[in-house]
Amino acid sequence: MITINLLEQLKSETLSNHQQLEKHLIVKLKGMKSPDDYINILQIFYAYFAALEDQINQFIGLDQLPDYAERRKTESIKNDILALNGVVPEKATAVDLPEIGSMLQAFGALYVIEGSTLGGQVISKMISKQLALDDDAGISFFKSYGEQTMAMWEKFKAVLEHHAASQKAADEITEAANETFGKFRLWMEKK
Ligand code: HEM
């Protein structure tokens, strides 16, 4: 019997992309001097994640991911930008996005979005420390699920595993996750 270990595969095969993206983002976060610099980071996330979420929603809904309604949405970035009196940018267009043409590819992209809630716990603390924002206004996206973050992540991983019924499926999810990471890094570099 072939054992498919999607979660290990995803983690190890996207590690290099994660590290590059993290490095890039940390430079931006450490360089923040004012709320405007933070708004700029939120705008970069909004444009890419909002467009990606639209694509994902064509293939994933409550049937594929029963707790999808409770999960963090790009709307929270929009709210954060508005709370800081920033301008909500246009969404990214197809040339800057990964190819999402199936449910499995959509799960690969959603893995990247949901996984960003883990880094979000570190990022939200960096932002609070560096910019004294009133009542932590504008940090809801990075705070994401707060104390529930690990529990939400475990639940997401269980659903993900359930959808990877073959090695071919696992490869399709992993490839889409890598493309999602890679294109996001390029998007961030352009900004
Ligand atoms: C300052 C930036 C970031 C930091 C410090 C960071 C940190 C982390 C940490 C600590 C974990 C948990 C590792 C573990 O418990 O095994 C993690 C996992 C993850 N992060 Fe990040 N992250 C950052 C940015 C991002 C961004 C921007 C994304 C996506 C756009 C992202 C996607 C992921 C994914 C998908 C995972 C799950 C890996 C897995 O276990 O399969 N991260 N990150």
Short mmCIF file of C-alpha atoms and ligand atoms in Angstrom, two decimals:
data_model
loop_
_atom_site.label_atom_id
_atom_site.label_comp_id
_atom_site.label_asym_id
_atom_site.label_seq_id
_atom_site.Cartn_x
_atom_site.Cartn_y
_atom_site.Cartn_z
CA MET A 1 0.00 0.00 0.00
CA ILE A 2 1.27 3.48 -0.81
CA THR A 3 1.18 5.86 2.12
CA ILE A 4 0.47 9.45 1.21
CA ASN A 5 1.80 11.95 3.66
CA LEU A 6 0.46 15.16 2.28
CA LEU A 7 1.16 17.28 5.35
CA GLU A 8 4.83 16.31 5.52
CA GLN A 9 5.18 16.77 1.80
CA LEU A 10 3.58 20.21 1.91
CA LYS A 11 5.71 21.39 4.77
CA SER A 12 9.02 20.14 3.40
CA GLU A 13 8.46 21.02 -0.25
CA THR A 14 7.29 24.57 0.50
CA LEU A 15 9.88 25.24 3.21
CA SER A 16 12.28 27.12 0.96
CA ASN A 17 9.52 29.33 -0.43
CA HIS A 18 8.22 30.01 3.09
CA GLN A 19 11.66 30.99 4.31
CA GLN A 20 12.25 33.38 1.42
CA LEU A 21 8.88 35.04 1.88
CA GLU A 22 9.36 35.29 5.64
CA LYS A 23 12.77 36.91 5.19
CA HIS A 24 11.36 39.46 2.80
CA LEU A 25 8.42 40.30 5.03
CA ILE A 26 10.55 40.63 8.17
CA VAL A 27 12.70 43.26 6.42
CA LYS A 28 9.52 45.19 5.62
CA LEU A 29 8.15 44.81 9.15
CA LYS A 30 11.39 45.87 10.82
CA GLY A 31 11.61 48.85 8.49
CA MET A 32 8.19 50.22 9.53
CA LYS A 33 8.46 53.77 10.80
CA SER A 34 4.83 54.87 10.78
CA PRO A 35 1.28 53.54 10.42
CA ASP A 36 1.55 54.39 6.70
CA ASP A 37 4.30 51.80 6.27
CA TYR A 38 2.04 49.25 7.95
CA ILE A 39 -0.91 50.25 5.76
CA ASN A 40 1.33 49.60 2.78
CA ILE A 41 1.98 46.04 3.98
CA LEU A 42 -1.76 45.48 4.48
CA GLN A 43 -2.41 46.76 0.95
CA ILE A 44 0.09 44.25 -0.46
CA PHE A 45 -1.67 41.40 1.40
CA TYR A 46 -5.14 42.63 0.50
CA ALA A 47 -4.59 42.90 -3.24
CA TYR A 48 -3.13 39.39 -3.49
CA PHE A 49 -5.22 37.53 -0.89
CA ALA A 50 -8.54 39.07 -1.99
CA ALA A 51 -8.02 38.02 -5.61
CA LEU A 52 -6.86 34.59 -4.49
CA GLU A 53 -9.87 34.16 -2.22
CA ASP A 54 -12.20 34.92 -5.15
CA GLN A 55 -10.51 32.14 -7.12
CA ILE A 56 -10.61 29.70 -4.20
CA ASN A 57 -14.32 30.34 -3.63
CA GLN A 58 -15.09 28.97 -7.07
CA PHE A 59 -14.00 25.53 -5.85
CA ILE A 60 -14.28 25.51 -2.07
CA GLY A 61 -17.39 26.11 0.01
CA LEU A 62 -19.05 24.54 3.04
CA ASP A 63 -19.31 21.15 1.31
CA GLN A 64 -15.54 20.91 0.92
CA LEU A 65 -14.60 22.73 4.15
CA PRO A 66 -17.43 22.61 6.72
CA ASP A 67 -16.05 25.39 8.95
CA TYR A 68 -15.18 27.73 6.07
CA ALA A 69 -17.66 30.37 7.29
CA GLU A 70 -15.77 30.67 10.60
CA ARG A 71 -12.41 31.10 8.92
CA ARG A 72 -10.65 34.42 8.53
CA LYS A 73 -11.46 36.20 5.29
CA THR A 74 -9.73 38.88 3.29
CA GLU A 75 -12.50 41.21 4.43
CA SER A 76 -10.57 41.54 7.72
CA ILE A 77 -7.62 43.15 5.88
CA LYS A 78 -10.01 45.62 4.29
CA ASN A 79 -11.41 46.47 7.74
CA ASP A 80 -7.89 46.95 9.13
CA ILE A 81 -6.94 49.29 6.28
CA LEU A 82 -10.11 51.33 6.80
CA ALA A 83 -9.61 51.42 10.60
CA LEU A 84 -6.26 53.10 9.92
CA ASN A 85 -7.78 55.50 7.37
CA GLY A 86 -5.94 53.87 4.48
CA VAL A 87 -7.07 53.29 0.91
CA VAL A 88 -8.27 49.82 -0.12
CA PRO A 89 -6.36 48.92 -3.31
CA GLU A 90 -7.53 47.11 -6.45
CA LYS A 91 -7.23 43.34 -6.37
CA ALA A 92 -4.33 41.64 -8.19
CA THR A 93 -5.10 40.28 -11.65
CA ALA A 94 -4.58 36.85 -13.21
CA VAL A 95 -0.98 37.44 -14.39
CA ASP A 96 0.18 37.87 -10.80
CA LEU A 97 -1.78 34.93 -9.39
CA PRO A 98 -1.26 31.16 -9.30
CA GLU A 99 -3.34 28.97 -11.58
CA ILE A 100 -6.40 27.83 -9.63
CA GLY A 101 -8.51 25.60 -11.87
CA SER A 102 -9.55 22.78 -9.54
CA MET A 103 -10.57 22.07 -5.96
CA LEU A 104 -7.15 20.58 -5.21
CA GLN A 105 -5.32 23.63 -6.51
CA ALA A 106 -7.69 25.78 -4.45
CA PHE A 107 -6.77 23.77 -1.35
CA GLY A 108 -3.08 24.33 -2.11
CA ALA A 109 -3.67 28.09 -2.17
CA LEU A 110 -5.83 27.98 0.94
CA TYR A 111 -3.07 26.09 2.75
CA VAL A 112 -0.86 29.16 2.23
CA ILE A 113 -3.57 31.58 3.41
CA GLU A 114 -4.51 29.50 6.47
CA GLY A 115 -0.85 28.83 7.32
CA SER A 116 -0.22 32.57 7.38
CA THR A 117 -2.32 32.70 10.59
CA LEU A 118 0.58 30.89 12.32
CA GLY A 119 3.16 33.51 11.32
CA GLY A 120 0.45 36.08 12.05
CA GLN A 121 0.86 35.43 15.77
CA VAL A 122 4.49 36.58 15.55
CA ILE A 123 3.75 39.37 13.08
CA SER A 124 0.92 40.94 15.12
CA LYS A 125 3.23 41.17 18.14
CA MET A 126 5.96 42.82 16.03
CA ILE A 127 3.45 45.39 14.79
CA SER A 128 2.04 46.14 18.26
CA LYS A 129 5.54 46.62 19.59
CA GLN A 130 6.77 48.79 16.76
CA LEU A 131 3.74 51.01 16.15
CA ALA A 132 1.75 52.11 19.16
CA LEU A 133 -1.67 51.75 17.52
CA ASP A 134 -4.76 52.79 19.51
CA ASP A 135 -6.29 49.70 21.13
CA ASP A 136 -4.48 47.56 18.60
CA ALA A 137 -6.80 48.92 15.89
CA GLY A 138 -5.96 47.50 12.48
CA ILE A 139 -4.33 44.25 13.59
CA SER A 140 -7.28 41.86 13.25
CA PHE A 141 -5.99 40.15 10.12
CA PHE A 142 -2.64 39.17 11.58
CA LYS A 143 -4.11 38.28 14.97
CA SER A 144 -6.51 36.03 13.06
CA TYR A 145 -7.82 33.31 15.38
CA GLY A 146 -5.81 34.42 18.43
CA GLU A 147 -5.71 31.64 21.00
CA GLN A 148 -7.69 29.39 18.68
CA THR A 149 -5.02 29.55 15.96
CA MET A 150 -3.45 26.13 16.55
CA ALA A 151 -6.86 24.45 16.95
CA MET A 152 -8.11 25.99 13.69
CA TRP A 153 -4.90 24.92 11.96
CA GLU A 154 -5.24 21.32 13.17
CA LYS A 155 -8.84 21.21 11.93
CA PHE A 156 -7.81 22.60 8.56
CA LYS A 157 -5.02 20.06 8.17
CA ALA A 158 -7.44 17.20 8.87
CA VAL A 159 -9.73 18.34 6.04
CA LEU A 160 -6.77 18.82 3.74
CA GLU A 161 -5.58 15.28 4.36
CA HIS A 162 -9.04 13.95 3.68
CA HIS A 163 -8.96 15.47 0.19
CA ALA A 164 -5.55 14.04 -0.70
CA ALA A 165 -6.67 10.55 -1.66
CA SER A 166 -3.79 9.79 -4.01
CA GLN A 167 -0.18 10.78 -4.57
CA LYS A 168 -1.33 12.64 -7.69
CA ALA A 169 -3.76 14.69 -5.58
CA ALA A 170 -1.05 15.44 -3.00
CA ASP A 171 1.28 16.60 -5.77
CA GLU A 172 -1.38 18.87 -7.24
CA ILE A 173 -2.03 20.52 -3.85
CA THR A 174 1.70 20.93 -3.17
CA GLU A 175 2.42 22.40 -6.59
CA ALA A 176 -0.36 24.97 -6.20
CA ALA A 177 0.86 25.86 -2.69
CA ASN A 178 4.35 26.47 -4.03
CA GLU A 179 3.08 28.59 -6.88
CA THR A 180 0.95 30.59 -4.42
CA PHE A 181 3.97 31.24 -2.19
CA GLY A 182 6.26 32.05 -5.12
CA LYS A 183 3.88 34.45 -6.82
CA PHE A 184 3.18 36.19 -3.53
CA ARG A 185 6.89 36.78 -3.01
CA LEU A 186 7.17 38.24 -6.51
CA TRP A 187 4.13 40.41 -5.80
CA MET A 188 5.72 41.67 -2.60
CA GLU A 189 9.02 42.35 -4.33
CA LYS A 190 7.30 44.48 -6.94
CA LYS A 191 5.69 46.70 -4.28
C1 HEM B 1 7.27 37.33 9.41
C2 HEM B 1 6.74 36.40 8.67
C3 HEM B 1 6.41 35.00 9.09
C4 HEM B 1 6.82 34.30 10.18
C5 HEM B 1 7.71 34.76 11.33
C6 HEM B 1 6.25 32.98 10.07
C7 HEM B 1 6.37 31.99 11.00
C8 HEM B 1 5.75 30.76 10.95
C9 HEM B 1 5.74 29.79 12.02
C10 HEM B 1 6.37 30.01 13.39
C11 HEM B 1 5.07 28.71 11.58
C12 HEM B 1 4.78 27.45 12.37
C13 HEM B 1 5.81 26.42 12.13
C14 HEM B 1 5.46 25.17 12.92
O1 HEM B 1 4.85 25.26 13.99
O2 HEM B 1 5.76 24.10 12.45
C15 HEM B 1 4.66 28.99 10.23
C16 HEM B 1 3.97 28.10 9.43
C17 HEM B 1 3.43 28.43 8.20
N1 HEM B 1 3.48 29.66 7.59
FE1 HEM B 1 4.56 31.25 8.20
N2 HEM B 1 5.50 32.90 8.92
C18 HEM B 1 5.58 34.13 8.31
C19 HEM B 1 4.95 34.49 7.17
C20 HEM B 1 4.11 33.69 6.45
C21 HEM B 1 3.34 34.13 5.31
C22 HEM B 1 3.31 35.56 4.79
C23 HEM B 1 2.69 33.03 4.85
C24 HEM B 1 1.76 32.90 3.69
C25 HEM B 1 1.45 33.86 2.83
C26 HEM B 1 3.03 31.91 5.69
C27 HEM B 1 2.58 30.62 5.52
C28 HEM B 1 2.81 29.57 6.40
C29 HEM B 1 2.33 28.22 6.22
C30 HEM B 1 1.54 27.68 5.04
C31 HEM B 1 2.72 27.51 7.35
C32 HEM B 1 2.42 26.03 7.66
C33 HEM B 1 3.60 25.13 7.48
C34 HEM B 1 3.20 23.70 7.79
O3 HEM B 1 3.26 23.31 8.96
O4 HEM B 1 2.78 22.98 6.87
N3 HEM B 1 3.89 32.35 6.65
N4 HEM B 1 5.06 30.23 9.87
#
